[in-house]
Amino acid sequence: MDQDTVKEFKQIFSGNVILPRDDQYETARITYVSKDSHPAIIVQPKTIKDIQTALSFGQNNSLRISVRSGKHSVAGFSTNDGGLVLDLANFNSIEVLDKEAGLVRLGTGATWGDVAVELAKYNLAISSGDTKSVGVGGLTLGGGIGWMLRKYGFTIDSLVGAEVVLADGSVVKASKSENPDLFWAIRGGGGNFGVVTYFDFKAHPVENIVVATTIYGVSNLQKIITGWRDHMRSAPRELTSFLTLMTDFGGPTPNVMLMSCYSNSDLKAANKVIEPLRNLGEIISDETKVVDYPEILQEAHPPEGVRFSVKDMFVKNFDDDLIAQLSTICCKEGSPIVQLRIMSGAIDDVNPDATAMAHRNNEVFLFAGFPIPLEATKEEEAHIMENWDLIASHSSGKYSNFLSSNTKNDVSDIYPESTYKRLASIKLKYDPKNILNHNFNIKPALLR
């Protein structure tokens, strides 16, 4: 990629072009996960024509193409070394198309924090992620596990349509009535099939929510986890609950943090449901309040001096054996940070085959962040990760948006065989040359 080639590209590209020699490059290349990647060129398109031009430029110059919406890809798909980063930050519009019907259109580069604030003006909300700065595109394409998931399902369960630029530059719509195969695939199949410019969602009427945060000591860890599980098995779907088993990393002492979201503003009803959870163990602090939905979304705080290796799994049956193992390995020096998210509710209303996100009918989703010192050797990292091996056999599948690894086994665990075969057939139709491959990659059917 010589200077003349780049100069010609700039003449037909209306957006921002950032090269390693430019002042903005250092800021633009760094993501929330990676500080070490150095792409050859970062482009920020303003128009669909710009996206088409960038895709063509990348292919003509044999550059790996990474599509970025919010810089949060845990597996590092928001950037690359020596390739092209297609940064969709300018595609950040947030439109309410029909307030009564809840129909909204979100640019793929908008952040969920901005979306929540804008939709709150209309008393609307979408169960998205849990972090403000996460981009709409990446989270949605992976599925979306958010604060109201038991009430409204995965983020994709509220998706009704999208506009997609294919690798060959074609622009198509995807919905139940237009290209329904593509619509099925982008609901969980990641960025394998094209560059989404916007998503159409059916948002939900939400004025306020009740948020409860309880922090326990760790002296009765097994009792806390068991009691939480038992309570959530019969809890109404209005209650979504995350239990985080904290290490001493980043804080004075290990603890257990329970965050609960009751998806309406009925404080009395919420307290009635949440109250039994206050009897699970020694309480260090406890707060319950009615807030606007945007207030539950958190800031991202990338760690300093350490990186996290992140593993995750869905679990069909959250049994006593797994709880005992977690109680042994968590909340102590050197242990991972583990978060447990109860599934069920609206998630299970959708047939597993209805979307490419096939992991439904699970009791819990678990992810673990293992702090790895930057100077750690591969042998030292493997030793730190040994705790995962103790619990990994409980997995019924993986969720793409929380994984930091990208192996063939990961892809198999994200997409069950029948799902993968269907995706591979759709990939052959929409991206037969596998141009969009920097992801949990689905090989076109003939390439597998």
Coordinates of C-alpha atoms in Angstrom, one line a residue:
M1 CA 0.0 0.0 0.0
D2 CA 2.1 2.9 -1.3
Q3 CA 1.5 6.7 -0.8
D4 CA 0.0 7.1 -4.3
T5 CA -2.6 4.4 -3.6
V6 CA -3.6 6.1 -0.3
K7 CA -3.7 9.5 -2.0
E8 CA -6.1 8.2 -4.7
F9 CA -8.2 6.6 -2.0
K10 CA -8.5 9.9 0.0
Q11 CA -9.7 11.7 -3.1
I12 CA -12.8 9.5 -3.4
F13 CA -13.4 8.9 0.4
S14 CA -15.3 11.7 2.2
G15 CA -14.6 10.5 5.7
N16 CA -11.5 10.6 7.9
V17 CA -8.5 8.6 6.9
I18 CA -5.9 8.0 9.7
L19 CA -2.4 6.7 9.0
P20 CA 0.4 5.7 11.4
R21 CA 2.1 9.0 10.8
D22 CA -1.0 11.1 11.8
D23 CA -1.4 12.7 15.2
Q24 CA -4.8 11.0 15.7
Y25 CA -3.4 7.5 15.1
E26 CA -2.4 6.7 18.7
T27 CA -5.8 7.5 20.0
A28 CA -7.6 5.9 17.1
R29 CA -5.8 2.6 17.2
I30 CA -6.2 1.8 20.9
T31 CA -9.3 -0.1 21.9
Y32 CA -10.7 -0.9 25.4
V33 CA -9.0 -4.3 25.0
S34 CA -5.9 -3.8 22.9
K35 CA -3.1 -1.3 23.2
D36 CA -0.7 -3.3 21.1
S37 CA -2.3 -3.5 17.6
H38 CA -1.1 -1.3 14.8
P39 CA -3.4 -1.2 11.7
A40 CA -2.0 0.1 8.5
I41 CA -5.0 2.4 8.0
I42 CA -8.1 3.5 10.0
V43 CA -11.0 4.9 8.0
Q44 CA -14.1 6.5 9.4
P45 CA -16.8 6.6 6.7
K46 CA -19.5 9.2 6.6
T47 CA -21.7 7.7 3.9
I48 CA -22.7 4.3 2.5
K49 CA -20.6 5.1 -0.5
D50 CA -17.6 5.5 1.8
I51 CA -18.2 2.1 3.3
Q52 CA -18.3 0.6 -0.2
T53 CA -15.1 2.4 -1.2
A54 CA -13.3 1.2 1.9
L55 CA -14.4 -2.4 1.4
S56 CA -13.2 -2.2 -2.2
F57 CA -9.9 -0.6 -1.1
G58 CA -9.3 -3.2 1.5
Q59 CA -9.8 -6.1 -0.9
N60 CA -7.8 -4.5 -3.7
N61 CA -4.8 -4.1 -1.4
S62 CA -5.2 -7.5 0.3
L63 CA -5.8 -5.9 3.7
R64 CA -7.5 -7.7 6.6
I65 CA -10.7 -5.7 7.3
S66 CA -11.8 -5.2 10.9
V67 CA -15.3 -3.6 11.4
R68 CA -15.5 -1.5 14.5
S69 CA -18.6 0.0 16.2
G70 CA -17.5 0.7 19.8
K71 CA -14.0 -0.6 20.3
H72 CA -15.1 -3.2 22.9
S73 CA -14.5 -6.5 21.1
V74 CA -13.1 -8.7 23.9
A75 CA -11.5 -11.0 21.3
G76 CA -9.8 -8.1 19.6
F77 CA -11.9 -7.8 16.5
S78 CA -12.1 -4.0 16.7
T79 CA -8.6 -3.7 15.4
N80 CA -5.7 -5.6 13.7
D81 CA -2.1 -5.5 12.8
G82 CA -1.2 -4.2 9.3
G83 CA -4.8 -4.2 8.0
L84 CA -7.7 -1.8 7.6
V85 CA -10.0 -0.8 10.4
L86 CA -13.5 0.3 9.3
D87 CA -14.6 2.5 12.2
L88 CA -18.3 3.2 12.0
A89 CA -18.4 5.9 14.8
N90 CA -20.0 8.4 12.4
F91 CA -23.0 6.1 11.9
N92 CA -24.3 7.1 15.3
S93 CA -27.8 8.3 14.6
I94 CA -30.6 7.6 17.0
E95 CA -34.1 8.1 15.6
V96 CA -37.6 7.3 17.1
L97 CA -39.6 6.4 14.0
D98 CA -42.9 5.7 15.7
K99 CA -43.2 6.4 19.5
E100 CA -46.5 4.6 19.9
A101 CA -45.2 1.4 18.2
G102 CA -41.8 1.8 19.9
L103 CA -40.0 1.6 16.5
V104 CA -36.5 3.1 16.6
R105 CA -33.6 3.2 14.2
L106 CA -30.1 3.0 15.7
G107 CA -26.9 3.7 13.8
T108 CA -24.4 0.8 14.3
G109 CA -21.8 3.3 15.7
A110 CA -24.0 4.7 18.3
T111 CA -23.2 3.7 21.9
W112 CA -25.8 2.1 24.2
G113 CA -25.3 4.9 26.8
D114 CA -26.3 7.5 24.2
V115 CA -29.2 5.3 23.0
A116 CA -30.5 4.9 26.5
V117 CA -30.5 8.6 27.2
E118 CA -32.2 9.5 24.0
L119 CA -34.9 6.8 24.3
A120 CA -35.6 7.7 27.9
K121 CA -37.0 11.0 26.6
Y122 CA -39.8 9.0 25.1
N123 CA -40.1 6.5 28.0
L124 CA -38.6 3.8 25.9
A125 CA -35.8 1.4 26.4
I126 CA -34.0 -1.6 24.9
S127 CA -32.4 -4.3 27.0
S128 CA -28.9 -3.8 25.7
G129 CA -25.6 -4.5 27.4
D130 CA -24.4 -3.2 30.8
T131 CA -21.8 -0.7 29.6
K132 CA -22.4 2.8 28.3
S133 CA -19.6 3.0 25.7
V134 CA -20.3 -0.3 24.0
G135 CA -21.4 0.1 20.4
V136 CA -24.8 -0.9 19.1
G137 CA -23.4 -3.0 16.2
G138 CA -21.0 -5.4 17.9
L139 CA -23.3 -6.2 20.8
T140 CA -26.4 -6.7 18.7
L141 CA -24.7 -8.9 16.1
G142 CA -23.5 -11.2 19.0
G143 CA -26.9 -11.4 20.7
G144 CA -26.9 -8.9 23.6
I145 CA -27.2 -9.9 27.3
G146 CA -28.6 -6.9 29.2
W147 CA -30.2 -5.6 32.4
M148 CA -33.8 -6.5 31.3
L149 CA -33.1 -9.8 29.6
R150 CA -35.6 -11.9 31.6
K151 CA -38.3 -9.4 30.8
Y152 CA -37.5 -8.6 27.1
G153 CA -35.0 -11.3 26.1
F154 CA -31.7 -10.9 24.3
T155 CA -31.1 -7.6 22.5
I156 CA -31.7 -9.4 19.1
D157 CA -35.2 -10.4 20.3
S158 CA -36.2 -6.8 19.9
L159 CA -34.6 -6.4 16.5
V160 CA -37.0 -6.1 13.5
G161 CA -34.7 -5.0 10.6
A162 CA -31.3 -3.8 9.4
E163 CA -29.5 -2.3 6.5
V164 CA -26.4 -4.2 5.4
V165 CA -23.6 -3.4 3.0
L166 CA -22.2 -6.6 1.6
A167 CA -18.6 -7.3 0.9
D168 CA -19.2 -6.7 -2.8
G169 CA -20.7 -3.3 -2.1
S170 CA -24.3 -4.3 -2.5
V171 CA -26.8 -2.6 -0.1
V172 CA -29.6 -4.8 1.1
K173 CA -32.3 -4.8 3.8
A174 CA -32.7 -7.6 6.2
S175 CA -36.0 -8.4 8.1
K176 CA -38.6 -11.1 8.3
S177 CA -40.0 -10.0 4.9
E178 CA -36.7 -9.0 3.1
N179 CA -33.8 -11.4 2.9
P180 CA -35.1 -13.4 5.9
D181 CA -32.1 -15.7 5.8
L182 CA -29.7 -12.8 6.3
F183 CA -32.0 -11.4 9.1
W184 CA -31.8 -14.8 10.8
A185 CA -28.0 -14.8 10.5
I186 CA -27.2 -11.4 11.8
R187 CA -29.1 -12.1 15.0
G188 CA -26.2 -13.9 16.7
G189 CA -23.9 -14.6 13.7
G190 CA -21.6 -11.7 14.3
G191 CA -20.1 -9.6 11.6
N192 CA -19.7 -12.4 9.1
F193 CA -22.2 -11.3 6.6
G194 CA -21.8 -7.6 5.9
V195 CA -21.4 -4.2 7.4
V196 CA -24.6 -3.1 9.1
T197 CA -25.3 0.6 8.8
Y198 CA -28.4 0.8 11.0
F199 CA -30.7 -1.5 13.1
D200 CA -34.4 -1.1 13.5
F201 CA -35.7 -2.2 17.0
K202 CA -39.0 -2.4 18.7
A203 CA -38.2 -0.6 22.0
H204 CA -40.2 -1.2 25.1
P205 CA -42.2 1.2 27.3
V206 CA -40.0 1.8 30.3
E207 CA -40.3 4.9 32.5
N208 CA -38.1 4.0 35.4
I209 CA -36.6 0.9 36.9
V210 CA -35.7 -0.3 40.4
V211 CA -32.0 -1.0 41.0
A212 CA -30.8 -2.9 44.1
T213 CA -27.1 -3.3 44.9
T214 CA -26.2 -5.6 47.8
I215 CA -22.6 -6.4 48.8
Y216 CA -21.9 -9.4 51.0
G217 CA -18.9 -10.7 52.8
V218 CA -17.5 -14.0 51.6
S219 CA -17.7 -16.1 54.8
N220 CA -20.8 -18.0 53.5
L221 CA -20.1 -18.0 49.8
Q222 CA -21.7 -21.3 49.0
K223 CA -24.8 -20.4 50.9
I224 CA -25.1 -17.0 49.1
I225 CA -24.8 -18.6 45.6
T226 CA -27.2 -21.4 46.4
G227 CA -29.7 -19.1 48.0
W228 CA -29.6 -16.7 45.1
R229 CA -30.0 -19.5 42.6
D230 CA -33.0 -21.0 44.5
H231 CA -34.7 -17.6 44.8
M232 CA -34.2 -16.8 41.1
R233 CA -35.7 -20.1 40.0
S234 CA -39.2 -18.8 41.0
A235 CA -38.6 -15.0 40.6
P236 CA -40.9 -13.1 38.2
R237 CA -39.3 -12.2 34.9
E238 CA -39.4 -8.5 35.9
L239 CA -36.3 -9.3 38.0
T240 CA -32.9 -9.7 36.2
S241 CA -30.0 -10.4 38.6
F242 CA -26.2 -10.5 38.3
L243 CA -24.1 -12.0 41.0
T244 CA -20.4 -11.1 40.9
L245 CA -17.8 -13.0 42.9
M246 CA -15.0 -10.5 43.4
T247 CA -11.3 -11.1 43.9
D248 CA -9.1 -8.8 45.9
F249 CA -7.8 -7.4 42.6
G250 CA -8.6 -3.7 42.4
G251 CA -10.1 -3.6 45.8
P252 CA -9.3 -3.9 49.5
T253 CA -11.0 -7.3 50.2
P254 CA -12.9 -9.9 48.2
N255 CA -16.7 -9.6 48.3
V256 CA -19.8 -10.7 46.6
M257 CA -21.9 -8.1 44.7
L258 CA -25.5 -8.7 43.8
M259 CA -27.0 -6.2 41.3
S260 CA -30.7 -6.6 40.6
C261 CA -32.9 -4.7 38.0
Y262 CA -36.6 -4.7 38.4
S263 CA -38.0 -3.6 35.1
N264 CA -40.6 -1.1 36.2
S265 CA -40.8 1.6 38.9
D266 CA -43.0 -0.3 41.4
L267 CA -40.7 0.0 44.5
K268 CA -43.0 -1.9 46.8
A269 CA -43.3 -4.9 44.4
A270 CA -39.6 -4.8 43.7
N271 CA -38.7 -4.9 47.4
K272 CA -41.1 -7.8 48.0
V273 CA -39.2 -9.8 45.4
I274 CA -35.7 -8.7 46.4
E275 CA -36.1 -8.8 50.2
P276 CA -35.3 -12.6 50.6
L277 CA -32.0 -11.9 48.9
R278 CA -31.0 -9.7 51.8
N279 CA -30.9 -12.7 54.1
L280 CA -28.3 -14.7 52.2
G281 CA -25.2 -13.6 54.1
E282 CA -23.4 -10.9 56.0
I283 CA -24.3 -7.6 54.3
I284 CA -21.6 -5.0 53.9
S285 CA -23.8 -2.5 52.1
D286 CA -27.3 -2.4 50.6
E287 CA -29.0 0.2 48.5
T288 CA -32.3 0.2 46.5
K289 CA -33.5 3.1 44.4
V290 CA -35.8 4.0 41.6
V291 CA -33.8 5.4 38.6
D292 CA -34.0 6.2 34.9
Y293 CA -32.9 3.2 32.9
P294 CA -29.8 5.0 31.6
E295 CA -28.4 5.2 35.2
I296 CA -27.9 1.4 35.4
L297 CA -25.4 1.4 32.5
Q298 CA -21.9 1.5 33.7
E299 CA -18.6 3.2 32.6
A300 CA -15.9 1.1 31.2
H301 CA -12.6 1.1 33.1
P302 CA -9.8 -0.7 31.3
P303 CA -7.4 -2.2 33.8
E304 CA -3.8 -0.8 34.1
G305 CA -0.8 -3.0 34.3
V306 CA -2.7 -6.2 33.7
R307 CA -4.9 -7.8 31.0
F308 CA -7.8 -10.1 31.4
S309 CA -8.2 -13.4 29.8
V310 CA -12.0 -13.9 29.6
K311 CA -13.8 -17.2 29.4
D312 CA -17.6 -17.8 29.4
M313 CA -20.2 -20.5 29.3
F314 CA -23.9 -21.1 29.4
V315 CA -25.0 -23.7 31.9
K316 CA -28.2 -25.8 31.5
N317 CA -28.4 -26.9 35.1
F318 CA -26.8 -24.7 37.7
D319 CA -26.3 -27.5 40.2
D320 CA -24.8 -27.8 43.6
D321 CA -21.6 -29.3 42.2
L322 CA -20.8 -26.2 40.2
I323 CA -21.7 -24.0 43.1
A324 CA -19.3 -26.0 45.4
Q325 CA -16.5 -25.6 42.8
L326 CA -17.1 -21.9 42.5
S327 CA -17.1 -21.5 46.3
T328 CA -13.7 -23.2 46.3
I329 CA -11.9 -21.2 43.6
C330 CA -13.5 -17.7 43.9
C331 CA -13.2 -14.7 46.2
K332 CA -9.6 -15.2 47.2
E333 CA -6.1 -14.0 46.2
G334 CA -5.3 -14.8 42.6
S335 CA -8.8 -16.0 41.8
P336 CA -10.8 -14.8 38.7
I337 CA -13.6 -12.3 38.8
V338 CA -16.7 -14.4 38.1
Q339 CA -20.1 -13.1 37.2
L340 CA -23.2 -15.2 37.1
R341 CA -26.3 -14.0 35.2
I342 CA -29.6 -15.8 35.6
M343 CA -31.2 -16.5 32.2
S344 CA -34.8 -17.9 31.7
G345 CA -37.9 -15.7 31.3
A346 CA -38.4 -14.0 27.9
I347 CA -35.2 -15.6 26.5
D348 CA -36.9 -19.0 26.6
D349 CA -40.0 -17.8 24.8
V350 CA -38.0 -17.8 21.6
N351 CA -37.3 -21.1 19.8
P352 CA -33.5 -21.8 19.8
D353 CA -33.7 -22.2 16.0
A354 CA -35.4 -18.9 15.5
T355 CA -32.1 -16.9 15.5
A356 CA -28.4 -17.7 15.1
M357 CA -28.1 -17.2 18.9
A358 CA -29.1 -20.8 19.7
H359 CA -28.2 -20.9 23.4
R360 CA -31.5 -20.6 25.0
N361 CA -33.2 -22.7 27.7
N362 CA -30.1 -22.3 30.0
E363 CA -30.3 -21.6 33.7
V364 CA -27.3 -19.3 34.0
F365 CA -24.6 -17.6 32.0
L366 CA -21.2 -17.4 33.6
F367 CA -18.1 -15.5 32.6
A368 CA -14.8 -15.3 34.3
G369 CA -12.0 -12.7 34.0
F370 CA -8.6 -13.9 34.9
P371 CA -6.1 -11.1 35.6
I372 CA -2.9 -11.8 33.7
P373 CA 0.2 -9.7 34.5
L374 CA 1.6 -8.1 31.3
E375 CA 4.9 -9.7 31.8
A376 CA 3.5 -13.2 32.4
T377 CA 4.9 -16.1 30.4
K378 CA 2.7 -18.6 28.6
E379 CA 3.4 -21.1 31.3
E380 CA 2.4 -18.6 34.0
E381 CA -0.8 -17.7 32.2
A382 CA -1.7 -21.4 31.8
H383 CA -1.2 -21.9 35.5
I384 CA -3.5 -18.9 36.3
M385 CA -6.1 -20.4 33.9
E386 CA -6.2 -23.8 35.6
N387 CA -9.2 -22.8 37.7
W388 CA -11.3 -22.6 34.5
D389 CA -10.5 -26.2 33.7
L390 CA -12.2 -27.2 37.0
I391 CA -15.6 -25.8 35.9
A392 CA -15.5 -25.9 32.1
S393 CA -17.2 -29.3 31.9
H394 CA -20.5 -27.7 33.0
S395 CA -20.6 -25.7 29.7
S396 CA -23.5 -26.1 27.3
G397 CA -22.1 -23.5 24.9
K398 CA -20.4 -20.1 24.7
Y399 CA -21.4 -16.5 24.0
S400 CA -19.2 -14.6 21.5
N401 CA -19.3 -11.2 23.0
F402 CA -17.4 -12.1 26.2
L403 CA -14.7 -14.4 24.9
S404 CA -11.1 -13.2 24.6
S405 CA -9.9 -16.3 22.7
N406 CA -10.7 -17.2 19.1
T407 CA -10.1 -20.9 18.4
K408 CA -11.9 -23.5 16.3
N409 CA -13.3 -24.9 19.5
D410 CA -14.7 -21.5 20.5
V411 CA -16.5 -21.2 17.2
S412 CA -18.0 -24.7 17.6
D413 CA -19.1 -23.9 21.1
I414 CA -20.7 -20.6 20.0
Y415 CA -22.6 -22.2 17.1
P416 CA -24.0 -25.7 17.5
E417 CA -23.5 -27.9 14.4
S418 CA -27.0 -27.3 12.9
T419 CA -26.6 -23.5 13.5
Y420 CA -23.2 -23.5 11.9
K421 CA -24.2 -25.4 8.8
R422 CA -27.1 -23.0 8.2
L423 CA -24.8 -20.0 8.8
A424 CA -22.2 -21.4 6.4
S425 CA -24.8 -21.7 3.7
I426 CA -25.9 -18.1 4.2
K427 CA -22.3 -17.0 4.3
L428 CA -21.8 -18.6 0.9
K429 CA -24.6 -16.5 -0.5
Y430 CA -23.7 -13.1 1.0
D431 CA -19.9 -13.3 1.4
P432 CA -18.7 -16.2 -0.7
K433 CA -15.0 -15.1 -0.7
N434 CA -15.0 -14.7 3.1
I435 CA -13.8 -11.2 2.9
L436 CA -15.3 -10.4 6.4
N437 CA -13.3 -12.9 8.3
H438 CA -12.0 -11.0 11.3
N439 CA -14.6 -12.4 13.7
F440 CA -15.7 -15.8 15.1
N441 CA -15.5 -16.8 11.5
I442 CA -18.1 -18.8 9.6
K443 CA -16.5 -20.4 6.5
P444 CA -18.7 -20.3 3.4
A445 CA -20.1 -23.7 2.9
L446 CA -17.8 -24.7 0.0
L447 CA -14.7 -23.6 1.9
R448 CA -15.3 -25.6 5.1

